[in-house]
Tab-separated table of C-alpha atoms in Angstrom:
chain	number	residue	atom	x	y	z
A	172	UNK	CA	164.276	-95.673	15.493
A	173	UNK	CA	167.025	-97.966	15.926
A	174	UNK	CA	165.849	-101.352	15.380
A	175	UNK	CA	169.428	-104.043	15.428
A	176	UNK	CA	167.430	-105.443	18.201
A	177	UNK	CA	163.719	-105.233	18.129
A	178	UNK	CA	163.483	-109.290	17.974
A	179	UNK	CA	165.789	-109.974	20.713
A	180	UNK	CA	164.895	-112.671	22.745
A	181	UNK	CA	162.206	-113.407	20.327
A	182	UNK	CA	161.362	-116.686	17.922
A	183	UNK	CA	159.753	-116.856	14.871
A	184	UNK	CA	158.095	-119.337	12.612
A	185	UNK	CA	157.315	-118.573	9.143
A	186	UNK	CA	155.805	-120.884	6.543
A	187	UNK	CA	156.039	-121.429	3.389
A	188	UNK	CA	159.784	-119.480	3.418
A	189	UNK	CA	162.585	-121.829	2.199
A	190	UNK	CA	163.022	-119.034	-0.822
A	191	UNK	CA	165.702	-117.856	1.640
A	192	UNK	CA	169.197	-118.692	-0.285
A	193	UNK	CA	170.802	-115.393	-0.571
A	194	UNK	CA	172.256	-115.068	-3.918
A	195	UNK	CA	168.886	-115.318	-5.359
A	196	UNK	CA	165.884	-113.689	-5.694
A	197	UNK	CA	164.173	-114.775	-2.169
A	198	UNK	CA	160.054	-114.325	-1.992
A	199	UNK	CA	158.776	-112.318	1.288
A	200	UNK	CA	159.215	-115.583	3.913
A	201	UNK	CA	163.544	-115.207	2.872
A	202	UNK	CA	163.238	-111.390	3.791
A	203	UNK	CA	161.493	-111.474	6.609
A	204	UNK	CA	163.475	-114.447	8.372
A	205	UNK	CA	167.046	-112.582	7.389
A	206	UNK	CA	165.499	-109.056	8.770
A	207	UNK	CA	164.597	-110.356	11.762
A	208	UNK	CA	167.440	-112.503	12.145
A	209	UNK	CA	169.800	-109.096	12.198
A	210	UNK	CA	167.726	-108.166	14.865
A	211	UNK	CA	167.795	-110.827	17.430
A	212	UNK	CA	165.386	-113.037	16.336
A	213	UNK	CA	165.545	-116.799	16.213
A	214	UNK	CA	164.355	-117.891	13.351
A	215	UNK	CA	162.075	-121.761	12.456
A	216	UNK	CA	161.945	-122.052	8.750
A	217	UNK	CA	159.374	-124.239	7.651
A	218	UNK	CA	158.422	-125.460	3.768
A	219	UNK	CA	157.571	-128.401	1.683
A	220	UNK	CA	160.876	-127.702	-0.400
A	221	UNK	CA	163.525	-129.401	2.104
A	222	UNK	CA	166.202	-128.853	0.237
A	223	UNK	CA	166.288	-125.288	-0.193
A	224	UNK	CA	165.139	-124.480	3.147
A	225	UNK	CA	168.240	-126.493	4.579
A	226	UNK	CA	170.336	-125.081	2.031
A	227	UNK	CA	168.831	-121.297	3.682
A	228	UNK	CA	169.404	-122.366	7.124
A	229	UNK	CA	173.009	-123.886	6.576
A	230	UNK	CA	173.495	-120.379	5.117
A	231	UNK	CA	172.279	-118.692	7.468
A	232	UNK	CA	174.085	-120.925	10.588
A	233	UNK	CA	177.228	-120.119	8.926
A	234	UNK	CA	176.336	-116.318	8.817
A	235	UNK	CA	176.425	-116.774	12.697
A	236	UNK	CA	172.630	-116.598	13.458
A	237	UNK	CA	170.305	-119.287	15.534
A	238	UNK	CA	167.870	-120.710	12.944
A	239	UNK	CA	166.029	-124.414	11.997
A	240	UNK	CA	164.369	-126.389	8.941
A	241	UNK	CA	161.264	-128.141	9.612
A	242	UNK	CA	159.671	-129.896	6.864
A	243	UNK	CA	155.484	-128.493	7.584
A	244	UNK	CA	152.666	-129.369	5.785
A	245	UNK	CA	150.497	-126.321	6.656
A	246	UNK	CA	147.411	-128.592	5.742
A	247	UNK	CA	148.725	-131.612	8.117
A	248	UNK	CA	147.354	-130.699	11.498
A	249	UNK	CA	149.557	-133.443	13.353
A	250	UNK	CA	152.736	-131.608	10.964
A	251	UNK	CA	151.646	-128.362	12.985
A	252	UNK	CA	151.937	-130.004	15.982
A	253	UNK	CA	154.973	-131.555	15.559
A	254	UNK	CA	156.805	-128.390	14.211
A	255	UNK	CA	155.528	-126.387	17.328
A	256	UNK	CA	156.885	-128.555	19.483
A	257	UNK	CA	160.069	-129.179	17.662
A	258	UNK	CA	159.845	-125.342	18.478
A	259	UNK	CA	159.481	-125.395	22.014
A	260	UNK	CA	161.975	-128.262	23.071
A	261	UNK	CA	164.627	-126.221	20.786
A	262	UNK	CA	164.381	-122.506	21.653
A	263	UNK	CA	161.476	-123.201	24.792
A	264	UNK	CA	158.816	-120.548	23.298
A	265	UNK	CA	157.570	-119.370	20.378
A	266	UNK	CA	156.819	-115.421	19.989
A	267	UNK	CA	155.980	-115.023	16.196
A	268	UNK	CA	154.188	-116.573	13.428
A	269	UNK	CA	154.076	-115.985	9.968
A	270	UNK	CA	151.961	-117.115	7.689
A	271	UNK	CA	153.186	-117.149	4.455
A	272	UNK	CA	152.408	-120.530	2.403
A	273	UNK	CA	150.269	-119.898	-0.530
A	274	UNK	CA	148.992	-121.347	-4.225
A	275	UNK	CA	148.100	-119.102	-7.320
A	276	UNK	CA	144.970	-120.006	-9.909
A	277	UNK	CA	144.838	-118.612	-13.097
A	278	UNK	CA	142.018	-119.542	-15.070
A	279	UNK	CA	138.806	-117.919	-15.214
A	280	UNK	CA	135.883	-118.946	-12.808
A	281	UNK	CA	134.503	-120.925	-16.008
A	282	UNK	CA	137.633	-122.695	-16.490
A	283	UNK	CA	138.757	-123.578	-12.967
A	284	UNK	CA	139.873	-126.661	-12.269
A	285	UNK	CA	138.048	-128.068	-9.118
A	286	UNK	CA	140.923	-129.481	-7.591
A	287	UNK	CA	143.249	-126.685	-7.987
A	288	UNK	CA	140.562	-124.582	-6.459
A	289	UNK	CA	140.555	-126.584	-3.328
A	290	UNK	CA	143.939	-126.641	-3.249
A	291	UNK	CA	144.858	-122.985	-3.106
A	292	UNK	CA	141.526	-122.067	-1.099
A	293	UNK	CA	142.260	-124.602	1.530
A	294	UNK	CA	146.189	-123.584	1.901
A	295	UNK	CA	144.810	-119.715	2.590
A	296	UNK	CA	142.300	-120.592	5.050
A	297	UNK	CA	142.226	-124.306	6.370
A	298	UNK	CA	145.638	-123.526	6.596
A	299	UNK	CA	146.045	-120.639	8.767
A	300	UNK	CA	143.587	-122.150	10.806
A	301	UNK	CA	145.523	-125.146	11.595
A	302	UNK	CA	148.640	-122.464	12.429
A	303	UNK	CA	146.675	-120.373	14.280
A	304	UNK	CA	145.603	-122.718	16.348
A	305	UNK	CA	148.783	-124.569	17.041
A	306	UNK	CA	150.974	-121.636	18.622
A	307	UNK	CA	147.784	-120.044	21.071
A	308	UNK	CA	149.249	-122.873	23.538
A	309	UNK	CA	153.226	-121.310	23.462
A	310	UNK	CA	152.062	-117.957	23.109
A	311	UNK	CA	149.808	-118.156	25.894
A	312	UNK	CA	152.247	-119.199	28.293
A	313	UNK	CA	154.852	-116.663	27.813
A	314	UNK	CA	152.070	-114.255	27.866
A	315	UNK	CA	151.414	-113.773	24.457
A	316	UNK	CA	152.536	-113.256	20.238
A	317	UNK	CA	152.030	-111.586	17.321
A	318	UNK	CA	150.443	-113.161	14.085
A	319	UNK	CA	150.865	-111.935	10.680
A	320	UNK	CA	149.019	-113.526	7.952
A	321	UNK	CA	150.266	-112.730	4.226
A	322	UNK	CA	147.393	-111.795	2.092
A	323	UNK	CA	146.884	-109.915	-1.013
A	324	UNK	CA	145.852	-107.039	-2.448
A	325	UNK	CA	144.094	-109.497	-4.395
A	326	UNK	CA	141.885	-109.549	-1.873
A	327	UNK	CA	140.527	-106.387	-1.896
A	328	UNK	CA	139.408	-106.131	-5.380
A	329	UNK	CA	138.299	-108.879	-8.481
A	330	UNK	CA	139.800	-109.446	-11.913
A	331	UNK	CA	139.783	-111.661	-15.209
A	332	UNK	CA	141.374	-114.222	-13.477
A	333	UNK	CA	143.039	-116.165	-10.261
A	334	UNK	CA	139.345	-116.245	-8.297
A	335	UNK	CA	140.240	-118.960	-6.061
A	336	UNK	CA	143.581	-116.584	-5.133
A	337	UNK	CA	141.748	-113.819	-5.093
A	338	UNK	CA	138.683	-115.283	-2.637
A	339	UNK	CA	141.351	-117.022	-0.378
A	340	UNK	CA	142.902	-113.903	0.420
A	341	UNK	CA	140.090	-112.071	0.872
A	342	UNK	CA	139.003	-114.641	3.511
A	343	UNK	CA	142.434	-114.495	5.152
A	344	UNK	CA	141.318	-110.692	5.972
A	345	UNK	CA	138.456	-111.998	7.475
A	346	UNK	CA	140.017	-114.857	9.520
A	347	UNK	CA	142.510	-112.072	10.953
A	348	UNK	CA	139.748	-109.803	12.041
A	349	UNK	CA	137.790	-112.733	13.941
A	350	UNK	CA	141.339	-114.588	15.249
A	351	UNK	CA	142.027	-110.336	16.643
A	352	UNK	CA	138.939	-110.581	18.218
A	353	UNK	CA	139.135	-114.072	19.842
A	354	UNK	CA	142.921	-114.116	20.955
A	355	UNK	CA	143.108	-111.001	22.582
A	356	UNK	CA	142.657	-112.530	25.554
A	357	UNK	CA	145.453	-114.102	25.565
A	358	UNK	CA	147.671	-111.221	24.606
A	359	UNK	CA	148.181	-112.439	20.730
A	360	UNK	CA	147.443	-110.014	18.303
A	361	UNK	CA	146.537	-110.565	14.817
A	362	UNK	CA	147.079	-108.891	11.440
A	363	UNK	CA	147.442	-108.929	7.734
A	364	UNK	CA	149.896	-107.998	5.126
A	365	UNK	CA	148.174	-106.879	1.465
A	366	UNK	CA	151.213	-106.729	-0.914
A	367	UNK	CA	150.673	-105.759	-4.512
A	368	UNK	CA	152.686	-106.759	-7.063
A	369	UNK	CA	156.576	-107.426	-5.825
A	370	UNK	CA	158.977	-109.171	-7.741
A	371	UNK	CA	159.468	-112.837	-6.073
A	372	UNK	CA	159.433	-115.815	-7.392
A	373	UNK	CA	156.170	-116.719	-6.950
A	374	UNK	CA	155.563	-113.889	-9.602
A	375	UNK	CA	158.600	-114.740	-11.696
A	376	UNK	CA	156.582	-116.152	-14.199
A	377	UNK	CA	154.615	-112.762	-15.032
A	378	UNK	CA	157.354	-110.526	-14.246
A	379	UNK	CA	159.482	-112.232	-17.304
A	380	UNK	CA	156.762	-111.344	-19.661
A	381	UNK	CA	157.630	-107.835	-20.673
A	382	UNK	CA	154.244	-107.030	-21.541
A	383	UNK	CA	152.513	-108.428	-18.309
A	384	UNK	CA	155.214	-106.564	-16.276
A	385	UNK	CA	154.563	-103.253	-17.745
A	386	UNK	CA	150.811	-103.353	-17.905
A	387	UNK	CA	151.209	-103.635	-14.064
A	388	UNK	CA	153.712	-100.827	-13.582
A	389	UNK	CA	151.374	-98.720	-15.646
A	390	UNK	CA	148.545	-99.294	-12.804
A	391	UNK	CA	151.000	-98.628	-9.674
A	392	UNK	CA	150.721	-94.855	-8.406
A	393	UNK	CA	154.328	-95.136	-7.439
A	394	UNK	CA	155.243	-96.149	-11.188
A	395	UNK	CA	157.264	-99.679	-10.399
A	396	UNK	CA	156.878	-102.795	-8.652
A	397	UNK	CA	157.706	-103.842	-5.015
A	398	UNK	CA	160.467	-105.541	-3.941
A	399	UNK	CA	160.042	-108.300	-1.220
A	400	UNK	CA	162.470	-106.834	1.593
A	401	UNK	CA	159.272	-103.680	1.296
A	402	UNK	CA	157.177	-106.684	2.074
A	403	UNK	CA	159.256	-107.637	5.299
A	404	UNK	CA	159.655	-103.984	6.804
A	405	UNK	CA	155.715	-104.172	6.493
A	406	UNK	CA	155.433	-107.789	8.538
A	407	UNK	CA	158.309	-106.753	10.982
A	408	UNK	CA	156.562	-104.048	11.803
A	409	UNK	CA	153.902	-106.059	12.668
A	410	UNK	CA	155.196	-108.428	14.474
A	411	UNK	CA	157.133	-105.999	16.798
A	412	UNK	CA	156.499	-104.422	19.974
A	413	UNK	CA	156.208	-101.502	18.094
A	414	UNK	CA	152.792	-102.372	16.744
A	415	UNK	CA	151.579	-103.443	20.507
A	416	UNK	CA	148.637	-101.721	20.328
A	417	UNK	CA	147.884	-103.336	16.763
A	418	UNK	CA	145.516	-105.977	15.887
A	419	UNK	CA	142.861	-106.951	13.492
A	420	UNK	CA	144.393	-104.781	11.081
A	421	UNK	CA	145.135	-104.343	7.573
A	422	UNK	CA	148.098	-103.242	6.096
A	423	UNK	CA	148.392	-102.184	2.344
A	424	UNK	CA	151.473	-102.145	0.296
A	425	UNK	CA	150.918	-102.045	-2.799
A	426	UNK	CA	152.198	-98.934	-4.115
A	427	UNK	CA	148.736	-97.391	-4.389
A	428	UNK	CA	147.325	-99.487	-6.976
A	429	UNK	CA	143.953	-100.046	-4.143
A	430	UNK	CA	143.628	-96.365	-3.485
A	431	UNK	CA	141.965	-95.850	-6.468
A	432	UNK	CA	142.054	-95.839	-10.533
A	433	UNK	CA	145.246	-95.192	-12.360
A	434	UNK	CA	145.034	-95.992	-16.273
A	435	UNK	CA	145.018	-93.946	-19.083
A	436	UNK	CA	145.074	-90.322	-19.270
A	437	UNK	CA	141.961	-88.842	-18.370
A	438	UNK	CA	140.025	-87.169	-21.153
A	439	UNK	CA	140.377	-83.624	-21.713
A	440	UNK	CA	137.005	-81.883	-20.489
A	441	UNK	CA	137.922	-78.010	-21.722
């Protein structure tokens, strides 16, 4: 299917995305906003890290597409408001939203750190929230959107560490199901994105460890790790028209590590 321009006509606000630059490695929020850039979209990039996410958009001005910066605090509800409207008066609707801001823990549920347990469970969920609620009013009135929240595959199973991560994401799932449920009525449709491990950097610092790299590879069916633009076909597709009859859905890419075990050779039973 030829899809130069699936996104025409269409803008799109993605948080937590000012990993854009290219020239580097960009996290999921660069590769979705360039993607659908090349295919019409316009594109609101929104971060706490101002700097880079001008430096993306100055890039991607001179590259000849329609894009903006706007500073957002995804847990500032008056920030929300603000950047939605900045939204409006600039492009006058808003199509798309992506939510992509997120935290990592990594101690153990016995060594968590209260405060950094707040912080990455309330950016998952209070967060989205606060999105979610800001564009039903733009969406609405050009007869509806498409939401795509960025969990993990984190949140399908548990491990020896990153619970608050882990929990958050599984509650994103949830929040998509009952946002599918409640917005349909208004013609927005809601779903989530479960990427396993993909070489960003928000896993830079594990993917430099040789050892912590490989372990994972070992565990992925499909023998390597993602890269981010696999992430983007996954939330493009979701945010199209092709996926107009999608919502409340979950969409796994994670190389098969979630379909079931993959470790060590299976004894020999002869």
């Amino acid at each position: 299917m030829d899809t130069r321009n699936r996104f025409e006509g269409k803008v799109a606000l993605l948080t937590g995305s000012a990993a854009s630059l290219k020239g580097e490695r960009m996290g999921f929020g660069g590769c979705t906003a360039w993607k659908m850039l090349e295919e019409g979209a316009r594109v609101v990039i929104t971060d706490i890290q101002d700097d880079r996410g001008y430096a993306a958009v100055e890039q991607m001005l001179s590259a000849g597409h329609d894009a903006m910066y706007a500073h957002l605090d995804v847990l500032d509800e008056s920030n929300w408001t603000d950047v939605v409207d900045r939204t409006v008066v600039a492009y006058g609707r808003l199509d798309i939203l992506v939510n992509l801001a997120g935290a990592q823990d990594r101690g153990t549920l016995y060594e968590a750190d209260v405060d950094e347990w707040r912080k990455v469970m309330e950016i998952s969920t209070t967060g989205i929230l606060l999105g979610t609620r800001a564009v039903i009013p733009p969406m609405t009135e050009t007869g509806g959107g498409s939401i795509v929240n960025m969990s993990s595959m984190a949140g399908k199973f548990a491990g020896e560490y990153g619970s608050a991560y882990a929990m958050s994401r599984a509650g994103m799932l949830h929040f998509t199901r009952a946002s599918a449920i409640q917005l349909a009525k208004f013609g927005i449709r809601c779903n989530s994105v479960l990427p396993g491990w993909v070489h960003t950097p928000f896993t830079e610092h594990i993917y430099a460890v040789d050892s912590e790299r490989d372990w994972r590879s070992e565990r992925v069916p499909l023998g390597r790790w993602g890269e981010p633009e696999e992430i983007a076909d996954a939330v493009c597709f979701l945010a199209s028209d092709e996926a107009s009859y999608i919502t409340g859905s979950e969409l796994l890419v994670d190389g098969g590590v979630t379909a079931g075990f993959k470790g060590n050779t299976m004894p020999n039973r002869d």
